[in-house]
């Protein structure tokens, strides 16, 4: 965790990242944002079950808000950042593969086609949502060969199962794509620019 506070003199409230995501942690650390991690124990499936009225972007925001609120209710002082990512493909929602075999079948079904990643984020203070936002990226997957796919899965291994699309864009996963249309950080799971802007506006980070 970064120990160089970039906040303005006199310090700032603590920022808590309510996420187990290594990618989200790395993005904030690399940006020099001081924070703590406290994983939100949220039943995402239960929220998905009652959110059928929401589109994939709206669901990402609702899940991000639920995670931020779950931690914020237990900490009356901190600013809590929750985040969630949904993958929309073929008119439906894709969730994380449970095995590399499932990841193989998933990637085969998406190759040569377009899917969208929606990364939502929310900030909560004292058990109230004070900000939320979402960003979307269009992912244009190339029609890679079975041989490439097998080599990719062998090279990347089980780490892929923590990623909603069974790929890590910052790794060999970049070779799965012909192009992407949108923000790199949003692919990794956080709409970083609007989150940083809100943290500065709120005075949690220095302007
Ligand atoms: N490193 C990396 N991670 C990715 C990429 N694409 C998606 N992900 C990760 C970011 C998130 O950790 C995960 C999306 O799942 P969720 O939004 O449910 O978050 P996760 O379960 O990881 O943690 P959380 O629910 O916030 O505690 O997929 C990528 O290209 N690279």
Coordinates of C-alpha atoms and ligand atoms in Angstrom, one line a residue:
X1 CA 0.0 0.0 0.0
X2 CA 1.3 3.5 -0.8
X3 CA 2.7 5.2 2.3
X4 CA 3.3 8.6 0.6
X5 CA 0.2 10.6 1.2
X6 CA -0.6 13.0 -1.6
X7 CA -3.4 14.5 0.3
X8 CA -3.3 18.2 1.1
X9 CA -1.6 19.5 4.4
X10 CA -3.5 18.6 7.5
X11 CA -4.3 15.1 6.3
X12 CA -7.6 13.7 5.0
X13 CA -10.1 11.1 5.9
X14 CA -9.1 7.5 5.3
X15 CA -10.0 6.0 2.0
X16 CA -11.1 2.4 2.2
X17 CA -11.2 0.2 -1.0
X18 CA -14.1 -2.3 -0.4
X19 CA -12.7 -4.8 -2.9
X20 CA -10.7 -8.0 -2.9
X21 CA -9.6 -7.2 -6.5
X22 CA -5.9 -7.2 -7.0
X23 CA -6.3 -5.1 -10.2
X24 CA -8.2 -2.4 -8.3
X25 CA -5.7 -2.4 -5.5
X26 CA -2.8 -2.1 -8.0
X27 CA -4.5 0.8 -9.9
X28 CA -4.9 2.9 -6.8
X29 CA -1.4 2.0 -5.5
X30 CA 0.2 2.8 -8.8
X31 CA -1.7 6.2 -8.8
X32 CA -0.2 7.0 -5.4
X33 CA -3.6 7.0 -3.7
X34 CA -3.3 6.2 0.1
X35 CA -6.0 3.7 1.1
X36 CA -6.8 0.6 3.2
X37 CA -8.6 -2.5 1.9
X38 CA -11.6 -3.9 3.6
X39 CA -13.5 -6.6 1.6
X40 CA -17.2 -6.1 1.5
X41 CA -19.2 -9.3 2.3
X42 CA -22.0 -8.7 -0.2
X43 CA -24.2 -11.4 -1.7
X44 CA -23.8 -10.3 -5.3
X45 CA -26.1 -13.1 -6.6
X46 CA -28.9 -12.0 -4.3
X47 CA -28.6 -8.4 -5.6
X48 CA -28.4 -9.6 -9.2
X49 CA -31.6 -11.7 -8.7
X50 CA -33.6 -8.6 -7.7
X51 CA -32.0 -6.2 -10.2
X52 CA -33.4 -7.7 -13.5
X53 CA -34.8 -4.3 -14.3
X54 CA -31.2 -2.9 -14.6
X55 CA -29.0 -3.0 -17.7
X56 CA -25.4 -4.3 -17.3
X57 CA -24.0 -0.8 -16.5
X58 CA -26.8 -0.1 -14.0
X59 CA -26.1 -3.4 -12.3
X60 CA -22.4 -2.6 -12.0
X61 CA -23.3 0.6 -10.2
X62 CA -25.8 -1.1 -7.9
X63 CA -23.3 -3.7 -6.9
X64 CA -20.6 -1.1 -6.4
X65 CA -22.9 0.9 -4.2
X66 CA -23.8 -2.2 -2.2
X67 CA -20.1 -3.0 -1.5
X68 CA -19.4 0.6 -0.5
X69 CA -22.4 0.8 1.8
X70 CA -21.6 -2.6 3.4
X71 CA -18.2 -1.3 4.6
X72 CA -19.2 2.3 5.2
X73 CA -21.9 1.3 7.6
X74 CA -19.2 -0.2 9.8
X75 CA -16.9 2.8 9.6
X76 CA -18.4 6.2 10.4
X77 CA -15.3 8.2 9.4
X78 CA -13.8 6.8 6.2
X79 CA -14.6 7.4 2.6
X80 CA -15.4 3.9 1.1
X81 CA -14.9 3.1 -2.5
X82 CA -16.9 0.1 -3.9
X83 CA -16.6 -1.1 -7.4
X84 CA -18.0 -3.8 -9.7
X85 CA -17.6 -5.0 -13.3
X86 CA -20.1 -6.6 -15.5
X87 CA -19.5 -8.3 -18.9
X88 CA -22.3 -8.0 -21.4
X89 CA -22.2 -10.4 -24.4
X90 CA -24.7 -11.8 -26.8
X91 CA -27.6 -10.1 -25.0
X92 CA -26.7 -11.6 -21.6
X93 CA -24.3 -11.2 -18.6
X94 CA -21.2 -13.3 -18.3
X95 CA -19.7 -14.1 -14.9
X96 CA -16.3 -15.4 -13.9
X97 CA -15.4 -18.8 -15.3
X98 CA -15.1 -21.5 -12.5
X99 CA -12.3 -23.5 -14.2
X100 CA -9.8 -23.1 -17.1
X101 CA -11.9 -25.5 -19.1
X102 CA -14.9 -23.2 -18.6
X103 CA -12.7 -20.3 -19.5
X104 CA -11.6 -22.0 -22.7
X105 CA -15.2 -22.5 -23.8
X106 CA -16.1 -18.9 -22.8
X107 CA -13.3 -17.4 -24.8
X108 CA -14.1 -19.7 -27.8
X109 CA -17.7 -18.3 -27.7
X110 CA -16.5 -14.7 -27.6
X111 CA -13.7 -14.8 -30.2
X112 CA -14.2 -12.9 -33.4
X113 CA -17.1 -11.0 -31.7
X114 CA -17.7 -7.9 -29.6
X115 CA -18.5 -7.7 -25.9
X116 CA -18.7 -4.8 -23.4
X117 CA -17.2 -4.3 -20.0
X118 CA -19.0 -2.0 -17.6
X119 CA -17.0 -0.8 -14.6
X120 CA -19.1 0.9 -11.9
X121 CA -17.8 2.7 -8.8
X122 CA -19.4 4.3 -5.8
X123 CA -18.2 6.3 -2.8
X124 CA -20.0 6.1 0.6
X125 CA -19.6 8.1 3.7
X126 CA -21.3 7.3 7.0
X127 CA -23.5 4.7 5.4
X128 CA -24.7 7.0 2.6
X129 CA -23.8 6.9 -1.1
X130 CA -22.3 10.3 -2.0
X131 CA -21.2 9.6 -5.6
X132 CA -21.4 6.8 -8.2
X133 CA -20.4 6.4 -11.8
X134 CA -19.8 3.9 -14.5
X135 CA -17.7 3.6 -17.6
X136 CA -17.9 1.2 -20.5
X137 CA -15.4 -0.3 -23.0
X138 CA -16.1 -2.1 -26.2
X139 CA -13.9 -5.2 -26.5
X140 CA -13.3 -6.4 -30.1
X141 CA -11.9 -9.9 -29.7
X142 CA -10.1 -11.4 -32.7
X143 CA -10.8 -14.8 -34.1
X144 CA -7.7 -16.5 -32.5
X145 CA -6.8 -20.1 -33.2
X146 CA -7.4 -23.0 -30.8
X147 CA -3.7 -23.4 -30.6
X148 CA -3.2 -19.8 -29.5
X149 CA -6.0 -20.2 -26.9
X150 CA -4.4 -23.3 -25.4
X151 CA -1.0 -21.6 -25.2
X152 CA -2.7 -18.6 -23.6
X153 CA -4.5 -20.6 -21.0
X154 CA -1.3 -22.6 -20.2
X155 CA 0.7 -19.4 -19.9
X156 CA -1.8 -17.4 -17.8
X157 CA -3.2 -20.2 -15.7
X158 CA -5.7 -19.9 -12.8
X159 CA -5.1 -16.2 -12.4
X160 CA -7.6 -15.8 -15.2
X161 CA -10.4 -17.1 -13.1
X162 CA -10.3 -13.8 -11.0
X163 CA -11.1 -11.8 -14.1
X164 CA -14.6 -11.5 -15.3
X165 CA -13.7 -12.1 -19.0
X166 CA -11.1 -14.8 -18.3
X167 CA -8.4 -12.5 -19.6
X168 CA -5.9 -9.9 -18.2
X169 CA -5.5 -7.2 -20.8
X170 CA -2.2 -6.0 -19.3
X171 CA -0.8 -9.5 -19.8
X172 CA -0.9 -11.9 -22.8
X173 CA -4.6 -11.2 -22.9
X174 CA -3.8 -8.2 -25.1
X175 CA -3.2 -10.7 -27.9
X176 CA -6.8 -11.8 -27.7
X177 CA -8.0 -8.5 -29.1
X178 CA -8.0 -6.7 -32.5
X179 CA -8.8 -3.5 -30.7
X180 CA -10.6 -2.0 -27.7
X181 CA -12.7 1.2 -27.7
X182 CA -12.6 2.8 -24.3
X183 CA -10.4 3.3 -21.3
X184 CA -7.7 0.8 -20.3
X185 CA -8.3 1.2 -16.5
X186 CA -12.0 0.5 -17.0
X187 CA -11.1 -2.8 -18.6
X188 CA -9.0 -3.6 -15.5
X189 CA -12.1 -3.0 -13.3
X190 CA -12.2 0.6 -12.2
X191 CA -13.4 3.9 -13.9
X192 CA -10.2 5.4 -12.5
X193 CA -10.5 8.9 -14.0
X194 CA -13.9 9.8 -12.6
X195 CA -13.0 8.2 -9.2
X196 CA -9.8 10.3 -8.9
X197 CA -11.8 13.4 -10.0
X198 CA -14.4 12.8 -7.3
X199 CA -11.8 12.1 -4.6
X200 CA -10.1 15.5 -5.5
X201 CA -13.5 17.3 -5.5
X202 CA -14.3 15.8 -2.1
X203 CA -10.9 16.8 -0.8
X204 CA -9.8 13.2 -0.1
X205 CA -7.0 13.7 -2.6
X206 CA -5.0 16.9 -3.3
X207 CA -6.3 19.0 -6.2
Ligands
LIG1 N1 -5.8 -7.7 -13.9 C1 -7.0 -7.7 -14.6 N2 -8.2 -7.8 -14.0 C2 -9.3 -7.8 -14.7 C3 -9.3 -7.6 -16.1 N3 -10.6 -7.6 -16.5 C4 -11.4 -7.8 -15.4 N4 -10.6 -7.9 -14.4 C5 -11.0 -8.2 -13.0 C6 -11.3 -6.9 -12.2 C7 -12.1 -7.4 -11.1 O1 -11.2 -7.9 -10.0 C8 -12.8 -8.6 -11.7 C9 -14.3 -8.3 -11.9 O2 -15.0 -8.9 -10.8 P1 -15.7 -8.0 -9.7 O3 -16.1 -6.7 -10.2 O4 -16.9 -8.9 -9.2 O5 -14.7 -7.8 -8.6 P2 -13.9 -8.9 -7.7 O6 -14.8 -10.1 -7.5 O7 -12.6 -9.1 -8.2 O8 -13.7 -8.1 -6.3 P3 -14.8 -7.4 -5.4 O9 -16.2 -8.0 -5.7 O10 -14.7 -5.9 -5.7 O11 -14.3 -7.7 -4.0 O12 -12.2 -8.9 -12.9 C10 -8.0 -7.4 -16.7 O13 -7.9 -7.2 -18.0 N5 -6.9 -7.4 -16.0

